[in-house]
Coordinates of C-alpha atoms in Angstrom, one line a residue:
X1 CA -4.7 71.4 -38.1
X2 CA -1.0 70.4 -38.1
X3 CA -1.6 67.7 -40.8
X4 CA -1.7 68.7 -44.4
X5 CA -4.8 66.5 -45.1
X6 CA -6.9 68.1 -42.3
X7 CA -5.4 71.5 -42.1
X8 CA -8.3 73.0 -44.1
X9 CA -11.0 71.0 -42.3
X10 CA -13.5 72.7 -40.0
X11 CA -12.9 71.5 -36.5
X12 CA -15.4 72.1 -33.6
X13 CA -15.6 71.0 -30.0
X14 CA -17.9 68.0 -29.4
X15 CA -19.6 69.7 -26.5
X16 CA -20.5 72.6 -28.7
X17 CA -21.7 70.3 -31.6
X18 CA -23.9 68.0 -29.5
X19 CA -27.0 70.1 -29.8
X20 CA -26.5 71.0 -33.4
X21 CA -28.4 68.2 -35.1
X22 CA -27.3 67.4 -38.7
X23 CA -30.4 65.3 -39.5
X24 CA -32.0 66.3 -42.8
X25 CA -29.1 68.6 -43.8
X26 CA -26.9 67.6 -46.8
X27 CA -23.4 66.5 -46.1
X28 CA -20.6 68.5 -47.8
X29 CA -17.4 67.0 -49.1
X30 CA -14.4 67.6 -46.8
X31 CA -12.2 68.3 -49.8
X32 CA -14.8 70.4 -51.7
X33 CA -17.0 72.2 -49.2
X34 CA -19.3 73.6 -51.8
X35 CA -20.1 70.1 -53.2
X36 CA -22.6 67.7 -51.7
X37 CA -21.7 64.0 -51.1
X38 CA -24.0 62.3 -53.6
X39 CA -21.8 59.5 -55.0
X40 CA -20.1 56.4 -53.4
X41 CA -16.7 55.1 -54.5
X42 CA -16.8 51.3 -54.3
X43 CA -13.0 50.9 -54.4
X44 CA -12.3 53.4 -51.6
X45 CA -15.5 52.5 -49.8
X46 CA -16.5 56.1 -49.0
X47 CA -18.9 58.8 -50.1
X48 CA -17.5 61.3 -52.7
X49 CA -18.7 64.4 -54.5
X50 CA -18.8 65.2 -58.2
X51 CA -15.5 67.0 -58.1
X52 CA -13.9 63.9 -56.4
X53 CA -15.1 61.7 -59.2
X54 CA -13.6 64.0 -61.7
X55 CA -10.4 64.2 -59.7
X56 CA -8.6 61.4 -57.8
X57 CA -11.5 58.9 -58.1
X58 CA -11.7 59.2 -61.9
X59 CA -10.7 55.5 -62.6
X60 CA -12.7 54.1 -59.6
X61 CA -16.1 52.5 -59.9
X62 CA -18.6 55.0 -58.5
X63 CA -22.4 55.1 -58.2
X64 CA -25.1 57.3 -56.7
X65 CA -25.7 56.8 -53.0
X66 CA -29.4 56.0 -53.6
X67 CA -28.3 53.1 -55.8
X68 CA -25.9 51.5 -53.4
X69 CA -27.6 52.2 -50.1
X70 CA -29.7 49.1 -50.2
X71 CA -26.8 46.7 -50.6
X72 CA -24.6 48.4 -48.0
X73 CA -27.6 48.8 -45.7
X74 CA -28.4 45.1 -45.9
X75 CA -24.9 44.3 -44.9
X76 CA -25.1 46.6 -42.0
X77 CA -28.4 45.1 -41.0
X78 CA -26.9 41.6 -41.0
X79 CA -24.0 42.8 -38.9
X80 CA -26.5 44.5 -36.6
X81 CA -28.5 41.4 -36.3
X82 CA -25.4 39.3 -35.4
X83 CA -24.3 42.0 -32.9
X84 CA -27.7 41.9 -31.3
X85 CA -27.4 38.1 -30.9
X86 CA -24.1 38.6 -29.2
X87 CA -25.7 41.3 -27.0
X88 CA -28.3 38.8 -25.9
X89 CA -25.7 36.0 -25.4
X90 CA -23.5 38.4 -23.3
X91 CA -26.5 39.5 -21.2
X92 CA -27.4 35.8 -20.6
X93 CA -23.8 34.9 -19.7
X94 CA -23.6 37.9 -17.3
X95 CA -26.8 36.7 -15.7
X96 CA -25.5 33.2 -15.3
X97 CA -22.2 34.6 -13.9
X98 CA -24.2 36.5 -11.3
X99 CA -26.3 33.5 -10.5
X100 CA -23.2 31.3 -10.2
X101 CA -21.6 33.9 -7.9
X102 CA -24.7 33.7 -5.6
X103 CA -24.6 29.9 -5.8
X104 CA -20.9 29.8 -4.9
X105 CA -21.5 32.0 -1.9
X106 CA -24.5 29.9 -0.8
X107 CA -22.5 26.7 -1.4
X108 CA -19.5 28.0 0.5
X109 CA -21.7 28.9 3.5
X110 CA -23.2 25.4 3.4
X111 CA -19.8 23.7 3.2
X112 CA -18.4 25.9 6.0
X113 CA -21.3 24.7 8.1
X114 CA -20.6 21.1 7.3
X115 CA -16.9 21.7 8.1
X116 CA -17.8 23.2 11.5
X117 CA -20.2 20.3 12.2
X118 CA -17.6 17.8 11.2
X119 CA -14.9 19.4 13.3
X120 CA -17.3 19.5 16.3
X121 CA -18.1 15.8 15.9
X122 CA -14.5 14.9 15.3
X123 CA -13.4 16.8 18.4
X124 CA -16.1 15.1 20.4
X125 CA -15.0 11.7 19.0
X126 CA -11.4 12.5 19.9
X127 CA -12.4 13.6 23.4
X128 CA -14.4 10.4 23.9
X129 CA -11.6 8.3 22.6
X130 CA -9.2 10.1 24.9
X131 CA -11.5 9.4 27.9
X132 CA -11.8 5.8 26.8
X133 CA -8.0 5.4 26.5
X134 CA -7.5 7.0 30.0
X135 CA -10.1 4.8 31.5
X136 CA -8.4 1.7 29.9
X137 CA -5.1 2.9 31.2
X138 CA -6.5 3.3 34.7
X139 CA -8.0 -0.2 34.6
X140 CA -4.7 -1.6 33.4
X141 CA -2.9 0.2 36.2
X142 CA -5.4 -1.1 38.8
X143 CA -5.1 -4.6 37.4
X144 CA -1.3 -4.6 37.6
X145 CA -1.4 -3.0 41.1
X146 CA -3.9 -5.7 42.3
X147 CA -1.6 -8.4 41.0
X148 CA 1.3 -6.8 42.7
X149 CA -0.6 -6.4 46.0
X150 CA -1.6 -10.0 45.9
X151 CA 1.9 -11.1 45.2
X152 CA 3.2 -8.9 47.9
X153 CA 0.7 -10.2 50.5
X154 CA 1.6 -13.8 49.6
X155 CA 5.4 -13.1 49.8
X156 CA 4.9 -11.2 53.1
X157 CA 3.0 -14.2 54.6
X158 CA 5.6 -16.6 53.4
X159 CA 8.3 -14.4 54.8
X160 CA 6.5 -14.2 58.1
X161 CA 6.1 -18.0 58.3
X162 CA 9.7 -18.6 57.4
X163 CA 11.0 -16.0 59.9
X164 CA 8.8 -17.6 62.6
X165 CA 10.0 -21.1 61.8
X166 CA 13.6 -20.0 61.6
X167 CA 13.5 -18.1 64.9
X168 CA 11.7 -21.0 66.7
X169 CA 14.2 -23.5 65.3
X170 CA 17.2 -21.4 66.3
X171 CA 15.8 -20.8 69.8
X172 CA 15.1 -24.6 70.1
X173 CA 18.6 -25.5 69.1
X174 CA 20.2 -22.9 71.4
X175 CA 18.0 -23.2 74.5
X176 CA 16.3 -26.5 74.3
X177 CA 17.5 -29.7 75.9
X178 CA 18.3 -32.8 74.0
X179 CA 15.0 -34.4 74.9
X180 CA 13.1 -31.3 73.8
X181 CA 14.9 -31.1 70.5
X182 CA 14.3 -34.8 69.8
X183 CA 10.6 -34.5 70.8
X184 CA 9.9 -31.5 68.6
X185 CA 12.3 -32.5 65.8
X186 CA 9.6 -34.1 63.6
X187 CA 7.1 -31.2 63.8
X188 CA 9.8 -28.6 63.2
X189 CA 11.4 -30.5 60.3
X190 CA 8.0 -31.0 58.7
X191 CA 7.2 -27.3 59.0
X192 CA 10.5 -26.1 57.6
X193 CA 10.4 -28.7 54.8
X194 CA 6.8 -27.5 53.9
X195 CA 7.9 -23.9 53.9
X196 CA 10.9 -24.6 51.8
X197 CA 8.9 -26.4 49.2
X198 CA 6.5 -23.5 48.6
X199 CA 7.3 -22.1 45.1
X200 CA 7.4 -18.4 44.6
X201 CA 8.5 -16.1 41.8
X202 CA 11.7 -14.3 42.2
X203 CA 10.5 -11.5 40.0
X204 CA 7.4 -9.2 40.1
X205 CA 4.3 -10.9 38.6
X206 CA 3.8 -7.9 36.2
X207 CA 6.0 -5.4 34.5
X208 CA 5.7 -1.7 33.7
X209 CA 5.5 -2.3 29.9
X210 CA 2.7 0.1 29.0
X211 CA 2.9 1.9 25.7
X212 CA 0.8 4.3 23.7
X213 CA 0.8 3.8 19.9
X214 CA -0.6 7.0 18.2
X215 CA -0.6 5.4 14.7
X216 CA -2.5 2.3 15.8
X217 CA -6.1 2.0 14.3
X218 CA -8.6 2.1 17.1
X219 CA -11.8 1.5 15.1
X220 CA -14.9 3.8 15.1
X221 CA -15.9 6.4 17.7
X222 CA -19.1 8.4 17.2
X223 CA -19.0 7.5 13.5
X224 CA -15.4 8.7 13.0
X225 CA -12.3 6.5 12.6
X226 CA -9.8 7.3 15.4
X227 CA -6.2 6.3 16.0
X228 CA -4.2 5.6 19.1
X229 CA -4.2 2.6 21.4
X230 CA -2.8 1.5 24.7
X231 CA -0.5 -1.4 24.3
X232 CA 0.6 -3.6 27.2
X233 CA 1.9 -6.4 25.1
X234 CA 5.6 -6.3 24.3
X235 CA 7.2 -8.7 21.9
X236 CA 9.6 -11.3 23.5
X237 CA 12.1 -12.5 20.9
X238 CA 12.8 -15.6 23.0
X239 CA 9.1 -16.7 22.7
X240 CA 8.7 -15.9 18.9
X241 CA 8.5 -19.1 16.8
X242 CA 9.2 -20.0 13.2
X243 CA 6.9 -22.1 11.1
X244 CA 6.8 -23.5 7.5
X245 CA 7.5 -26.5 5.4
X246 CA 10.4 -24.8 3.7
X247 CA 12.0 -23.8 7.0
X248 CA 15.1 -26.1 6.7
X249 CA 15.0 -27.1 3.0
X250 CA 14.6 -25.3 -0.3
X251 CA 15.1 -25.8 -4.0
X252 CA 17.5 -24.0 -6.3
X253 CA 15.8 -21.1 -8.3
X254 CA 12.4 -21.8 -6.6
X255 CA 10.5 -19.3 -4.4
X256 CA 10.5 -20.6 -0.8
X257 CA 9.9 -19.1 2.6
X258 CA 8.6 -19.5 6.2
X259 CA 6.5 -17.6 8.7
X260 CA 7.6 -15.8 11.9
X261 CA 5.0 -15.7 14.7
X262 CA 5.7 -13.0 17.3
X263 CA 4.6 -13.5 20.9
X264 CA 4.6 -11.4 24.0
X265 CA 6.3 -12.0 27.4
X266 CA 3.6 -14.5 28.5
X267 CA 3.6 -16.4 25.2
X268 CA 0.5 -14.9 23.7
X269 CA 0.2 -13.9 20.1
X270 CA 0.9 -10.2 19.6
X271 CA -2.0 -9.6 17.2
X272 CA -0.4 -6.6 15.6
X273 CA 2.6 -5.8 13.4
X274 CA 5.2 -3.1 13.2
X275 CA 8.1 -5.0 14.8
X276 CA 11.7 -4.6 13.6
X277 CA 12.3 -7.9 12.0
X278 CA 15.7 -8.6 10.4
X279 CA 16.5 -11.8 8.4
X280 CA 19.9 -12.7 7.0
X281 CA 20.6 -15.8 4.8
X282 CA 24.3 -16.5 4.0
X283 CA 26.0 -19.4 2.3
X284 CA 28.3 -21.3 4.7
X285 CA 30.9 -22.3 2.0
X286 CA 30.7 -19.1 -0.1
X287 CA 31.1 -16.0 1.9
X288 CA 30.2 -13.7 -1.0
X289 CA 27.0 -15.6 -1.6
X290 CA 24.0 -14.2 0.4
X291 CA 20.3 -14.1 -0.2
X292 CA 18.1 -11.0 0.0
X293 CA 14.9 -12.2 1.6
X294 CA 11.7 -10.3 1.5
X295 CA 9.9 -9.7 4.8
X296 CA 6.1 -9.0 4.6
X297 CA 4.3 -7.7 7.7
X298 CA 0.8 -9.2 7.8
X299 CA -0.3 -6.8 10.5
X300 CA -1.5 -9.6 12.8
X301 CA 1.7 -10.6 14.5
X302 CA 2.9 -12.8 11.7
X303 CA 5.7 -12.0 9.1
X304 CA 6.1 -13.9 5.9
X305 CA 9.8 -14.3 4.8
X306 CA 10.3 -15.3 1.2
X307 CA 13.5 -15.9 -0.8
X308 CA 14.8 -17.6 -4.0
X309 CA 18.2 -19.2 -3.7
X310 CA 20.4 -19.3 -6.8
X311 CA 23.2 -21.5 -5.5
X312 CA 22.7 -24.9 -3.9
X313 CA 24.4 -25.7 -0.6
X314 CA 24.1 -25.1 3.1
X315 CA 23.0 -21.7 4.4
X316 CA 22.9 -20.1 7.8
X317 CA 19.7 -18.3 8.6
X318 CA 19.4 -15.6 11.3
X319 CA 16.0 -14.2 12.3
X320 CA 16.1 -11.3 14.8
X321 CA 13.4 -9.2 16.4
X322 CA 14.5 -5.9 17.9
X323 CA 18.1 -7.1 17.5
X324 CA 17.6 -10.4 19.4
X325 CA 17.4 -13.9 17.9
X326 CA 14.0 -15.6 18.0
X327 CA 13.4 -19.1 19.2
X328 CA 15.3 -21.5 16.9
X329 CA 17.6 -18.9 15.4
X330 CA 20.1 -19.2 13.9
X331 CA 19.4 -22.4 12.0
X332 CA 20.7 -24.1 8.9
X333 CA 18.9 -24.2 5.5
X334 CA 19.7 -26.9 2.9
X335 CA 19.2 -25.8 -0.7
X336 CA 19.0 -28.7 -3.0
X337 CA 19.6 -28.7 -6.7
X338 CA 16.8 -27.7 -9.0
X339 CA 14.0 -30.2 -9.6
X340 CA 15.1 -33.0 -11.9
X341 CA 12.5 -33.8 -14.5
X342 CA 11.9 -37.4 -15.6
X343 CA 13.6 -38.4 -18.9
X344 CA 11.4 -41.5 -19.4
X345 CA 7.7 -42.2 -19.8
X346 CA 5.0 -42.8 -17.1
X347 CA 3.6 -46.1 -18.3
X348 CA 1.9 -49.2 -17.1
X349 CA 4.7 -51.4 -18.7
X350 CA 7.4 -51.3 -21.3
X351 CA 5.7 -53.6 -23.7
X352 CA 2.7 -51.2 -24.1
X353 CA 4.6 -47.9 -24.1
X354 CA 7.2 -49.1 -26.7
X355 CA 4.7 -50.8 -29.0
X356 CA 6.0 -54.3 -28.3
X357 CA 9.7 -53.7 -28.9
X358 CA 11.9 -56.4 -27.4
X359 CA 14.9 -54.1 -26.8
X360 CA 13.0 -51.6 -24.7
X361 CA 14.0 -51.7 -21.0
X362 CA 12.7 -50.1 -17.8
X363 CA 14.3 -48.9 -14.6
X364 CA 12.0 -51.1 -12.5
X365 CA 14.1 -54.1 -13.6
X366 CA 11.1 -56.1 -14.9
X367 CA 11.4 -58.5 -17.9
X368 CA 9.1 -60.6 -20.0
X369 CA 9.5 -64.1 -21.4
X370 CA 10.3 -64.4 -25.1
X371 CA 13.4 -62.2 -25.1
X372 CA 11.7 -59.0 -24.0
X373 CA 14.2 -56.9 -21.9
X374 CA 11.4 -54.7 -20.4
X375 CA 8.6 -55.2 -18.0
X376 CA 5.1 -56.3 -18.8
X377 CA 1.7 -56.8 -17.2
X378 CA 2.0 -59.3 -14.2
X379 CA 5.6 -60.3 -15.0
X380 CA 8.6 -60.2 -12.8
X381 CA 9.7 -56.8 -11.6
X382 CA 6.5 -55.0 -12.6
X383 CA 5.3 -53.0 -9.5
X384 CA 1.7 -53.5 -10.3
X385 CA 0.9 -49.8 -11.1
X386 CA 2.0 -47.0 -13.3
X387 CA 5.7 -46.0 -12.9
X388 CA 8.4 -44.0 -14.6
X389 CA 10.6 -45.9 -17.0
X390 CA 13.7 -43.8 -16.2
X391 CA 13.9 -44.4 -12.4
X392 CA 10.9 -46.6 -11.4
X393 CA 9.2 -43.9 -9.3
X394 CA 5.4 -44.7 -9.0
X395 CA 4.4 -41.1 -8.3
X396 CA 3.8 -39.1 -11.4
X397 CA 4.7 -35.7 -9.9
X398 CA 7.9 -37.0 -8.2
X399 CA 11.5 -36.0 -8.8
X400 CA 13.6 -38.2 -11.0
X401 CA 16.1 -40.2 -8.9
X402 CA 18.4 -41.2 -11.7
X403 CA 21.5 -39.1 -12.5
X404 CA 21.8 -37.5 -15.9
X405 CA 23.0 -40.1 -18.5
X406 CA 26.8 -40.3 -18.8
X407 CA 27.6 -43.6 -20.5
X408 CA 26.4 -45.2 -23.8
X409 CA 24.2 -47.9 -22.1
X410 CA 22.2 -45.3 -20.2
X411 CA 21.8 -43.2 -23.3
X412 CA 20.7 -46.2 -25.3
X413 CA 18.2 -47.2 -22.6
X414 CA 16.7 -43.7 -22.5
X415 CA 16.6 -43.4 -26.3
X416 CA 14.8 -46.7 -26.5
X417 CA 12.2 -45.9 -23.9
X418 CA 11.6 -42.5 -25.5
X419 CA 10.7 -44.3 -28.7

């Protein structure tokens, strides 16, 4: 009522108007209450009365409602059909959402049961693994104690025998007559010599080196992979050994290396990795020249050490385990110059490889009659097999022994052989 456009409109409460059905009654124009809405303005898309058509809708295309109802009704029916399709789709989606909610709850309950079952089995496996480790630890303790008891009994018996022999000899020397000493001297000397010759260890036969490694793989237990192992082997750097063809020699700019084999205090292979291995390789003549080796833990007690030297010369190599040098460390490493390729040809003879040229020569020193300066089949100097013309080496994959050409004669020789 506060707006100018609706100030004259009839306004009623919805609750009061609910029971008043307007079906079948003509609709009046809001602007002209005495006129009935019988026309439709296409431009304004609204029903109008006759006075509206004569007024503000004068220039607008208008037609009777009975003429346009079919077209607009069909459009509404198409929209209604599309809306009904959306209704069906929404109801279907809501049904699927409800079903998925039930499936999620059911699946959650099933997975929770699996988790509980897994946890019970895992706890059982851990408990069995714990009992197995404790039993292994008890057996190891009994084994070490038995060895110590045996060593103790042997040492006690030897001590008793020595004490008896010493006391008897001392008493004989102090209280015996000369004849008694001379008569029993042989038996007493033999007994003492035999007791003195008995070898015995000056240290306990076993040690207390028992460790628990929680990160060590312990295999399967009740179908579950478990970790943790009792370790009674301790690496002994003095018993660790180095192996490899490239242990003391290497080539410039070539990948080389060696293998470290870790052993325990009794000389047995460790069989596991995880040791603190440190390798340093430094040049003896150039203090600022050092290699950065790569140490690869194979997990079985062996460690592969690889390096690629850039400078030739003599190097000092230190291999330490737990801060102590291993057996054979430190040692020297000789890095030779890079592999010298052959400058000549690998041939059977100079005559064949040069096409019969008389000036072609060979490093084997062989010559042919008729003014040929190189070797030939069966002639003097020919080694009887294929060889390199530059240095005479008979192995095709060998390194060239001759130095790089420096004078004119050598260059002439190589040039001729290359032809």
